[in-house]
Backbone as numpy.savetxt, mean C-alpha at the origin, in Angstrom:
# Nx Ny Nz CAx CAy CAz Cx Cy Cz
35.14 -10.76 -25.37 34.30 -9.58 -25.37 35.18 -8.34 -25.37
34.72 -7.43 -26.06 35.47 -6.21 -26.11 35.40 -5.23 -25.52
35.35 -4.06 -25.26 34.93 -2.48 -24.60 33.82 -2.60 -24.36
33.44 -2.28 -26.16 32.19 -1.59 -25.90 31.12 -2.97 -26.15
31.12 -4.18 -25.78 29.82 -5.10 -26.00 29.73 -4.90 -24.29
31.23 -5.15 -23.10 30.96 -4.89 -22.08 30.02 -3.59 -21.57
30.36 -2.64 -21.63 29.53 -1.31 -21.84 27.74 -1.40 -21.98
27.37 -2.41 -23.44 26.23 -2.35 -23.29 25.77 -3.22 -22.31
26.49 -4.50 -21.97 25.83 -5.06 -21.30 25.62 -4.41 -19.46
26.69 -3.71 -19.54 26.50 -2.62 -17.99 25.17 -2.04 -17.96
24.94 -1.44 -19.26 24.27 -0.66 -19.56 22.41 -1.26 -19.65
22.58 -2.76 -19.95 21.00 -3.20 -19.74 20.88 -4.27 -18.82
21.72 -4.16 -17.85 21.63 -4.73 -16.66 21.45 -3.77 -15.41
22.03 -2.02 -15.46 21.22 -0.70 -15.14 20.25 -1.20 -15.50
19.46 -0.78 -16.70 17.87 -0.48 -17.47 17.73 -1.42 -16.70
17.74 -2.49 -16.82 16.79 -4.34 -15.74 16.55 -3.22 -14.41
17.64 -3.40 -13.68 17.75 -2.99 -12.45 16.76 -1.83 -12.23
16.93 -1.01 -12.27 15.74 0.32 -12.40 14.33 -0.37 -13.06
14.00 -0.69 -13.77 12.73 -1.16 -14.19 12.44 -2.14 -12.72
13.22 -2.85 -12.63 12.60 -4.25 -12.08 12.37 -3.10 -10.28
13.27 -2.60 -9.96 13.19 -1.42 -8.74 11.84 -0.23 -8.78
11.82 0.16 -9.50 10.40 1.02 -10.31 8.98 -0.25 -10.06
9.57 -0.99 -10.84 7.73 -2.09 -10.83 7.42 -2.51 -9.23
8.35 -2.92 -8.59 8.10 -3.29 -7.56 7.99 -2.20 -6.44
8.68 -0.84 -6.55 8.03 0.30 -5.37 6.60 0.79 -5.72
6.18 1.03 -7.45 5.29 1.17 -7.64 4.11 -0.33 -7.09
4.25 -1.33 -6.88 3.56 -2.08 -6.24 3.24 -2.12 -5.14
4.74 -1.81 -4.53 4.07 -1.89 -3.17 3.57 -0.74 -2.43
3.51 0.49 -3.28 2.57 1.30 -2.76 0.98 1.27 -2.58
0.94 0.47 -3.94 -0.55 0.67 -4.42 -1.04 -0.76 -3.67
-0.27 -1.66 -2.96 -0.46 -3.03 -2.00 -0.75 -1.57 -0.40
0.38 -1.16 -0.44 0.06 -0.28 1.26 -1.71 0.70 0.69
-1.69 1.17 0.35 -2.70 2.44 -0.21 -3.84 0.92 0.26
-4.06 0.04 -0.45 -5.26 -0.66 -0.45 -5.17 -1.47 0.92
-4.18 -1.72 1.46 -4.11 -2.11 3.27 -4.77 -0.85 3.92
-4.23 0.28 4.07 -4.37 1.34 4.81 -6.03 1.70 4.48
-6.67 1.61 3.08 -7.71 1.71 3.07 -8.45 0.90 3.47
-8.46 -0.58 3.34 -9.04 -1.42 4.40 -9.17 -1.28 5.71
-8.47 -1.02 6.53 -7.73 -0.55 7.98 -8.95 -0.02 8.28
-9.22 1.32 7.07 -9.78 2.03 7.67 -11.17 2.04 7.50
-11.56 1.13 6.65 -12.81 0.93 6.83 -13.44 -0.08 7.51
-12.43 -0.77 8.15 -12.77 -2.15 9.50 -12.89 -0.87 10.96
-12.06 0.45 10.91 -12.43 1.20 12.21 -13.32 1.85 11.78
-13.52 2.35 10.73 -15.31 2.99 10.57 -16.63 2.09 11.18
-16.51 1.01 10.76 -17.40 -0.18 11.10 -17.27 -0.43 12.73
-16.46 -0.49 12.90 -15.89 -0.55 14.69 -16.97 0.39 15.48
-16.44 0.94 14.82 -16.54 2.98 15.19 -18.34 2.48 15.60
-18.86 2.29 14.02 -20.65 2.47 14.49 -21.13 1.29 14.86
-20.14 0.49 15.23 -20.95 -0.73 15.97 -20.88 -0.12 17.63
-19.48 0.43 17.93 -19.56 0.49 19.15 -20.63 1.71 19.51
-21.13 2.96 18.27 -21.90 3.38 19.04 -23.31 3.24 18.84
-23.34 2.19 18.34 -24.72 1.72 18.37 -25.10 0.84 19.63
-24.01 0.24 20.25 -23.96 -0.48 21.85 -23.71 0.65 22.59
-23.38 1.74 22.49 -23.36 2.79 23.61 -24.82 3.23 23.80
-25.14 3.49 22.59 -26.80 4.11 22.89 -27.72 3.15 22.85
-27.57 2.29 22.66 -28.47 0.92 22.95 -28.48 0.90 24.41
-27.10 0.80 25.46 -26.89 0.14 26.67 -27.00 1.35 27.04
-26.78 2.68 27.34 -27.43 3.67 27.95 -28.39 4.36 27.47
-28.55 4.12 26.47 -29.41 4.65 26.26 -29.56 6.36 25.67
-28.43 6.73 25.86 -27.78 8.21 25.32 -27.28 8.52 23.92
-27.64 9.48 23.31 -26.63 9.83 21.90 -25.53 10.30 21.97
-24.65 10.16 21.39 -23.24 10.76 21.86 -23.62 12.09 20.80
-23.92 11.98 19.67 -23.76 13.04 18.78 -24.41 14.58 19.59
C-alpha cells in the first residue's frame, strides 16, 4: 500500500466513525425524550389517582 491508498483509508474509517457516533447519540436521545415522556405521564396518572383518594377519604378538594 502506498501514501495515498493509506490516507483514504484513514479517511473512511473517520467518515464510519462519525456516522456510526452521530446514529447512535441521535438515538439515544430520541430513546431518553420517549423514557422521560413516559415518566411523566405514569406521575400525571399518580398525581390524579392520589387525588381522587384524597377527596374521596376526606372528603375535601384540594383545588
Amino acid at each position: 500500500m502506498d501514501e495515498p491508498q493509506v490516507w483514504v483509508l484513514i479517511g473512511v474509517f473517520a467518515a464510519a466513525m462519525f456516522g456510526m457516533i452521530t446514529i447512535v447519540s441521535t438515538l439515544f436521545i430520541h430513546v431518553m425524550k420517549t423514557e422521560i415522556r413516559s415518566v411523566h405521564s405514569r406521575i400525571d396518572a399518580l398525581d390524579r389517582d392520589v387525588s381522587a383518594l384524597y377527596r374521596h377519604v376526606l372528603g375535601i378538594d384540594r383545588d
